[in-house]
mmCIF file of C-alpha atoms and ligand atoms in Angstrom:
data_model
loop_
_atom_site.group_PDB
_atom_site.id
_atom_site.type_symbol
_atom_site.label_atom_id
_atom_site.label_comp_id
_atom_site.label_asym_id
_atom_site.label_seq_id
_atom_site.Cartn_x
_atom_site.Cartn_y
_atom_site.Cartn_z
ATOM 1 C CA MET A 9 -7.424 0.289 -24.625
ATOM 2 C CA SER A 10 -7.766 -0.760 -21.011
ATOM 3 C CA ASN A 11 -7.907 -4.411 -22.064
ATOM 4 C CA VAL A 12 -4.415 -4.200 -23.522
ATOM 5 C CA PHE A 13 -3.171 -2.654 -20.262
ATOM 6 C CA SER A 14 -4.603 -5.575 -18.341
ATOM 7 C CA LEU A 15 -3.222 -8.157 -20.783
ATOM 8 C CA VAL A 16 0.264 -6.646 -20.672
ATOM 9 C CA ASP A 17 0.152 -6.609 -16.864
ATOM 10 C CA GLU A 18 -0.824 -10.303 -16.867
ATOM 11 C CA TYR A 19 1.808 -11.155 -19.470
ATOM 12 C CA LEU A 20 4.567 -9.494 -17.444
ATOM 13 C CA GLY A 21 3.402 -11.101 -14.230
ATOM 14 C CA GLU A 22 3.568 -14.520 -15.861
ATOM 15 C CA LEU A 23 6.824 -13.880 -17.757
ATOM 16 C CA PHE A 24 8.610 -13.024 -14.511
ATOM 17 C CA THR A 25 6.641 -15.613 -12.469
ATOM 18 C CA LEU A 26 5.885 -12.909 -9.941
ATOM 19 C CA GLU A 27 3.254 -14.772 -7.928
ATOM 20 C CA ASP A 28 3.850 -17.968 -5.996
ATOM 21 C CA GLN A 29 1.049 -20.145 -4.624
ATOM 22 C CA ALA A 30 0.629 -18.087 -1.438
ATOM 23 C CA LEU A 31 0.046 -14.907 -3.455
ATOM 24 C CA ILE A 32 -2.265 -16.680 -5.941
ATOM 25 C CA ASP A 33 -4.270 -18.179 -3.048
ATOM 26 C CA THR A 34 -4.452 -14.793 -1.345
ATOM 27 C CA ARG A 35 -5.748 -13.078 -4.467
ATOM 28 C CA GLN A 36 -8.319 -15.845 -5.021
ATOM 29 C CA SER A 37 -9.467 -15.764 -1.395
ATOM 30 C CA ILE A 38 -10.411 -12.105 -1.819
ATOM 31 C CA VAL A 39 -12.512 -12.984 -4.891
ATOM 32 C CA HIS A 40 -14.155 -15.925 -3.096
ATOM 33 C CA HIS A 41 -15.156 -13.764 -0.155
ATOM 34 C CA GLY A 42 -16.635 -11.144 -2.474
ATOM 35 C CA PHE A 43 -14.356 -8.500 -0.987
ATOM 36 C CA PRO A 44 -13.294 -5.472 -3.097
ATOM 37 C CA GLN A 45 -10.791 -6.291 -5.842
ATOM 38 C CA HIS A 46 -8.529 -3.487 -4.709
ATOM 39 C CA SER A 47 -5.292 -5.354 -4.057
ATOM 40 C CA VAL A 48 -2.222 -4.140 -5.911
ATOM 41 C CA SER A 49 -1.374 -6.103 -9.070
ATOM 42 C CA ALA A 50 1.565 -8.510 -9.142
ATOM 43 C CA THR A 51 3.723 -5.993 -11.023
ATOM 44 C CA GLN A 52 2.905 -3.332 -8.428
ATOM 45 C CA GLY A 53 3.613 -5.823 -5.643
ATOM 46 C CA GLN A 54 7.033 -6.431 -7.148
ATOM 47 C CA LEU A 55 7.690 -2.673 -7.218
ATOM 48 C CA LEU A 56 6.740 -2.381 -3.525
ATOM 49 C CA TYR A 57 9.046 -5.309 -2.779
ATOM 50 C CA LEU A 58 11.960 -3.664 -4.608
ATOM 51 C CA LEU A 59 11.399 -0.303 -2.932
ATOM 52 C CA ALA A 60 11.252 -1.950 0.491
ATOM 53 C CA LYS A 61 14.493 -3.821 -0.236
ATOM 54 C CA MET A 62 16.177 -0.641 -1.490
ATOM 55 C CA CYS A 63 15.563 1.157 1.785
ATOM 56 C CA LYS A 64 16.683 -1.905 3.777
ATOM 57 C CA SER A 65 13.386 -2.164 5.580
ATOM 58 C CA LYS A 66 13.409 -3.319 9.173
ATOM 59 C CA ARG A 67 10.164 -1.621 10.003
ATOM 60 C CA ILE A 68 7.213 -1.279 7.623
ATOM 61 C CA ILE A 69 3.751 0.076 8.320
ATOM 62 C CA GLU A 70 0.852 -0.489 5.947
ATOM 63 C CA ILE A 71 -2.564 1.147 6.243
ATOM 64 C CA GLY A 72 -5.282 -0.928 4.560
ATOM 65 C CA THR A 73 -4.549 -4.659 4.707
ATOM 66 C CA LEU A 74 -7.566 -6.004 2.797
ATOM 67 C CA GLY A 75 -6.686 -9.705 2.298
ATOM 68 C CA GLY A 76 -2.961 -9.269 2.916
ATOM 69 C CA TYR A 77 -1.751 -9.374 -0.690
ATOM 70 C CA SER A 78 0.522 -6.311 -0.597
ATOM 71 C CA THR A 79 1.319 -7.228 3.018
ATOM 72 C CA ILE A 80 2.930 -10.465 1.810
ATOM 73 C CA TRP A 81 4.922 -8.662 -0.911
ATOM 74 C CA LEU A 82 6.223 -6.098 1.582
ATOM 75 C CA GLY A 83 6.798 -8.693 4.307
ATOM 76 C CA ARG A 84 9.056 -10.689 2.010
ATOM 77 C CA ALA A 85 11.305 -7.656 1.595
ATOM 78 C CA LEU A 86 11.933 -7.291 5.349
ATOM 79 C CA SER A 87 15.375 -7.983 6.736
ATOM 80 C CA PRO A 88 15.385 -11.137 8.932
ATOM 81 C CA GLU A 89 14.885 -9.182 12.167
ATOM 82 C CA GLY A 90 12.330 -6.866 10.498
ATOM 83 C CA LYS A 91 8.681 -6.341 11.412
ATOM 84 C CA LEU A 92 5.642 -5.173 9.483
ATOM 85 C CA ILE A 93 2.466 -3.843 11.056
ATOM 86 C CA SER A 94 -0.581 -3.661 8.822
ATOM 87 C CA ILE A 95 -3.697 -1.837 10.018
ATOM 88 C CA GLU A 96 -7.175 -2.750 8.788
ATOM 89 C CA ILE A 97 -10.448 -1.203 9.917
ATOM 90 C CA GLU A 98 -12.693 -4.022 8.624
ATOM 91 C CA PRO A 99 -12.485 -7.063 10.954
ATOM 92 C CA THR A 100 -13.529 -9.570 8.263
ATOM 93 C CA TYR A 101 -10.711 -8.390 5.972
ATOM 94 C CA ALA A 102 -8.217 -8.568 8.832
ATOM 95 C CA GLN A 103 -9.319 -12.104 9.659
ATOM 96 C CA LEU A 104 -8.852 -13.226 6.053
ATOM 97 C CA ALA A 105 -5.427 -11.556 5.926
ATOM 98 C CA ARG A 106 -4.348 -13.435 9.064
ATOM 99 C CA GLN A 107 -5.404 -16.719 7.440
ATOM 100 C CA ASN A 108 -3.560 -15.860 4.240
ATOM 101 C CA ILE A 109 -0.402 -14.965 6.112
ATOM 102 C CA LYS A 110 -0.431 -18.371 7.812
ATOM 103 C CA ARG A 111 0.273 -19.861 4.363
ATOM 104 C CA THR A 112 3.590 -18.012 4.257
ATOM 105 C CA ASN A 113 6.585 -18.303 6.562
ATOM 106 C CA LEU A 114 6.137 -14.684 7.625
ATOM 107 C CA SER A 115 3.786 -15.114 10.589
ATOM 108 C CA ALA A 116 6.393 -14.082 13.161
ATOM 109 C CA GLN A 117 7.215 -10.875 11.281
ATOM 110 C CA LEU A 118 3.762 -9.643 10.300
ATOM 111 C CA GLU A 119 1.148 -8.254 12.640
ATOM 112 C CA ILE A 120 -2.345 -7.277 11.512
ATOM 113 C CA ILE A 121 -4.048 -4.807 13.835
ATOM 114 C CA THR A 122 -7.784 -4.185 13.488
ATOM 115 C CA GLY A 123 -8.878 -0.619 14.084
ATOM 116 C CA GLU A 124 -9.015 2.958 12.938
ATOM 117 C CA ALA A 125 -5.574 3.695 11.557
ATOM 118 C CA MET A 126 -4.901 7.083 13.193
ATOM 119 C CA LYS A 127 -5.874 5.726 16.614
ATOM 120 C CA VAL A 128 -3.772 2.608 16.147
ATOM 121 C CA LEU A 129 -0.780 4.669 14.979
ATOM 122 C CA GLN A 130 -1.057 7.002 17.962
ATOM 123 C CA ASN A 131 -1.006 4.033 20.339
ATOM 124 C CA LEU A 132 1.924 2.209 18.728
ATOM 125 C CA ASP A 133 4.915 1.579 20.895
ATOM 126 C CA GLN A 134 7.550 3.988 19.537
ATOM 127 C CA ASN A 135 10.566 2.141 20.891
ATOM 128 C CA HIS A 136 11.252 0.181 17.736
ATOM 129 C CA GLY A 137 13.174 2.749 15.729
ATOM 130 C CA PRO A 138 12.049 4.666 12.673
ATOM 131 C CA VAL A 139 9.674 3.384 10.040
ATOM 132 C CA ASP A 140 11.656 2.603 6.875
ATOM 133 C CA LEU A 141 8.667 2.271 4.577
ATOM 134 C CA PHE A 142 5.110 3.464 5.080
ATOM 135 C CA PHE A 143 2.458 2.328 2.576
ATOM 136 C CA MET A 144 -0.969 3.943 2.680
ATOM 137 C CA ASP A 145 -3.670 2.177 0.713
ATOM 138 C CA ALA A 146 -6.817 3.012 2.652
ATOM 139 C CA ASP A 147 -9.264 5.877 3.220
ATOM 140 C CA LYS A 148 -8.066 8.670 0.953
ATOM 141 C CA PRO A 149 -9.431 11.601 3.055
ATOM 142 C CA ASN A 150 -6.947 10.666 5.814
ATOM 143 C CA TYR A 151 -3.851 10.456 3.607
ATOM 144 C CA ILE A 152 -2.497 13.801 4.870
ATOM 145 C CA SER A 153 -2.860 12.709 8.514
ATOM 146 C CA TYR A 154 -1.102 9.425 7.752
ATOM 147 C CA PHE A 155 1.676 11.286 5.964
ATOM 148 C CA LYS A 156 2.241 13.596 8.947
ATOM 149 C CA TRP A 157 2.523 10.635 11.286
ATOM 150 C CA ALA A 158 4.816 8.801 8.876
ATOM 151 C CA LEU A 159 7.116 11.805 8.475
ATOM 152 C CA GLU A 160 7.422 12.228 12.255
ATOM 153 C CA ASN A 161 8.330 8.573 12.619
ATOM 154 C CA SER A 162 10.750 8.329 9.703
ATOM 155 C CA ARG A 163 14.488 8.675 9.105
ATOM 156 C CA ALA A 164 16.414 10.249 6.215
ATOM 157 C CA GLY A 165 15.823 7.853 3.330
ATOM 158 C CA SER A 166 12.490 6.447 4.521
ATOM 159 C CA LEU A 167 9.812 6.039 1.871
ATOM 160 C CA ILE A 168 6.212 7.149 2.253
ATOM 161 C CA ILE A 169 4.099 5.620 -0.513
ATOM 162 C CA ALA A 170 0.444 6.347 -1.292
ATOM 163 C CA ASP A 171 -1.737 4.244 -3.591
ATOM 164 C CA ASN A 172 -4.541 5.374 -5.923
ATOM 165 C CA ILE A 173 -3.512 8.940 -6.519
ATOM 166 C CA ILE A 174 -4.609 9.213 -10.200
ATOM 167 C CA ARG A 175 -8.043 7.546 -10.065
ATOM 168 C CA GLU A 176 -8.493 7.178 -13.830
ATOM 169 C CA GLY A 177 -7.780 10.868 -14.251
ATOM 170 C CA LYS A 178 -10.636 11.942 -12.003
ATOM 171 C CA ILE A 179 -8.124 14.055 -10.057
ATOM 172 C CA LEU A 180 -8.360 16.591 -12.913
ATOM 173 C CA ASP A 181 -11.902 17.436 -11.851
ATOM 174 C CA LEU A 182 -11.584 20.509 -9.628
ATOM 175 C CA ASN A 183 -15.293 20.323 -8.781
ATOM 176 C CA SER A 184 -15.376 16.642 -7.872
ATOM 177 C CA ARG A 185 -17.547 15.755 -4.877
ATOM 178 C CA ASP A 186 -16.051 12.282 -4.622
ATOM 179 C CA GLU A 187 -14.345 12.193 -1.226
ATOM 180 C CA LYS A 188 -11.666 9.843 -2.563
ATOM 181 C CA VAL A 189 -10.827 12.263 -5.394
ATOM 182 C CA ILE A 190 -10.850 15.238 -3.022
ATOM 183 C CA GLY A 191 -8.665 13.271 -0.602
ATOM 184 C CA VAL A 192 -5.979 12.477 -3.139
ATOM 185 C CA ARG A 193 -6.136 15.955 -4.701
ATOM 186 C CA ASN A 194 -5.466 17.435 -1.247
ATOM 187 C CA TYR A 195 -2.680 14.933 -0.706
ATOM 188 C CA LEU A 196 -0.989 15.798 -4.010
ATOM 189 C CA THR A 197 -1.278 19.531 -3.316
ATOM 190 C CA MET A 198 0.258 19.046 0.123
ATOM 191 C CA LEU A 199 3.128 16.963 -1.325
ATOM 192 C CA SER A 200 3.828 19.580 -4.003
ATOM 193 C CA LYS A 201 4.613 22.069 -1.214
ATOM 194 C CA GLU A 202 6.309 19.719 1.243
ATOM 195 C CA ASP A 203 10.043 20.308 1.061
ATOM 196 C CA ARG A 204 11.004 17.720 3.680
ATOM 197 C CA VAL A 205 10.544 15.010 1.041
ATOM 198 C CA ASN A 206 11.334 14.431 -2.622
ATOM 199 C CA THR A 207 8.314 13.021 -4.408
ATOM 200 C CA SER A 208 7.844 11.109 -7.629
ATOM 201 C CA ILE A 209 4.309 10.561 -8.871
ATOM 202 C CA LEU A 210 4.148 7.370 -10.859
ATOM 203 C CA PRO A 211 1.092 7.037 -13.124
ATOM 204 C CA MET A 212 0.390 3.367 -13.845
ATOM 205 C CA VAL A 213 -1.767 1.348 -16.196
ATOM 206 C CA GLY A 214 -2.470 -2.349 -15.922
ATOM 207 C CA LYS A 215 -5.033 -4.631 -14.348
ATOM 208 C CA LYS A 216 -6.149 -1.755 -12.185
ATOM 209 C CA GLU A 217 -6.972 0.576 -15.057
ATOM 210 C CA PHE A 218 -5.326 4.000 -14.926
ATOM 211 C CA ASP A 219 -4.095 4.873 -11.469
ATOM 212 C CA GLY A 220 -0.791 5.443 -9.768
ATOM 213 C CA ILE A 221 1.287 5.848 -6.657
ATOM 214 C CA ALA A 222 3.106 8.723 -4.993
ATOM 215 C CA ILE A 223 6.571 7.821 -3.734
ATOM 216 C CA SER A 224 8.056 10.309 -1.280
ATOM 217 C CA ARG A 225 11.584 9.964 0.101
ATOM 218 C CA VAL A 226 12.364 11.702 3.360
ATOM 219 C CA LYS A 227 15.344 14.071 3.021
HETATM 220 C C1 DHB B 2 -10.035 1.933 -4.381
HETATM 221 C C2 DHB B 2 -9.181 1.674 -3.349
HETATM 222 C C3 DHB B 2 -7.962 1.087 -3.599
HETATM 223 O O1 DHB B 2 -7.046 0.866 -2.627
HETATM 224 C C4 DHB B 2 -7.603 0.727 -4.887
HETATM 225 O O2 DHB B 2 -6.370 0.205 -5.076
HETATM 226 C C5 DHB B 2 -8.465 0.966 -5.928
HETATM 227 C C6 DHB B 2 -9.687 1.573 -5.682
HETATM 228 C C7 DHB B 2 -11.316 2.591 -4.100
HETATM 229 O O3 DHB B 2 -11.655 2.733 -2.931
HETATM 230 O O4 DHB B 2 -11.989 3.009 -5.028
HETATM 231 MG MG1 MG B 3 -5.091 0.745 -3.474
#
């Protein structure tokens, strides 16, 4: 079954010509470096792009840059004066992302910061206005901390999006000892009780098997 999910994802990506050369090169660079194949798919990238456009993003923060694939999708949705900061803990990933971004015309709008995300967030200059879109795609045990920071730095209508919240259904396992599963289970439980946002959980199938994102809109 999962093969058909992957083939449909590929078919749709090609039908809509979602990836240009910069995105193709970025995806391939991650393979060539032997880094984890954890980038969003092209169809998911397009969804992030649309969501960022819909909330008229001037300020985007991403946690977990990897090779910069989703960074490029989100960066292309910024308004002309907009800025995106992407935080990556692994210096070799951050370096590759910086190279990949040079192939786009987004260099002036995108900044990759290497470091531990909570520390970087706490040291960010807060004089730039609210964050319009916050995308977390990194260490799952810290999702709740990232959410709290994002909510405090948001406006009505901001989106807080979290990747990998289904994990091939492993979130059903109440006794899981997998810290990623426990992390997203805690995140989902927190969201279910958080009345300062409206949340839609979007299960997804495709190249990345069965997973999904949580989209929360600040009231
Ligand atoms: C994992 C992380 C991701 O960001 C992703 O999209 C898929 C899997 C992981 O750590 O397992
Ligand atoms: Mg992910």
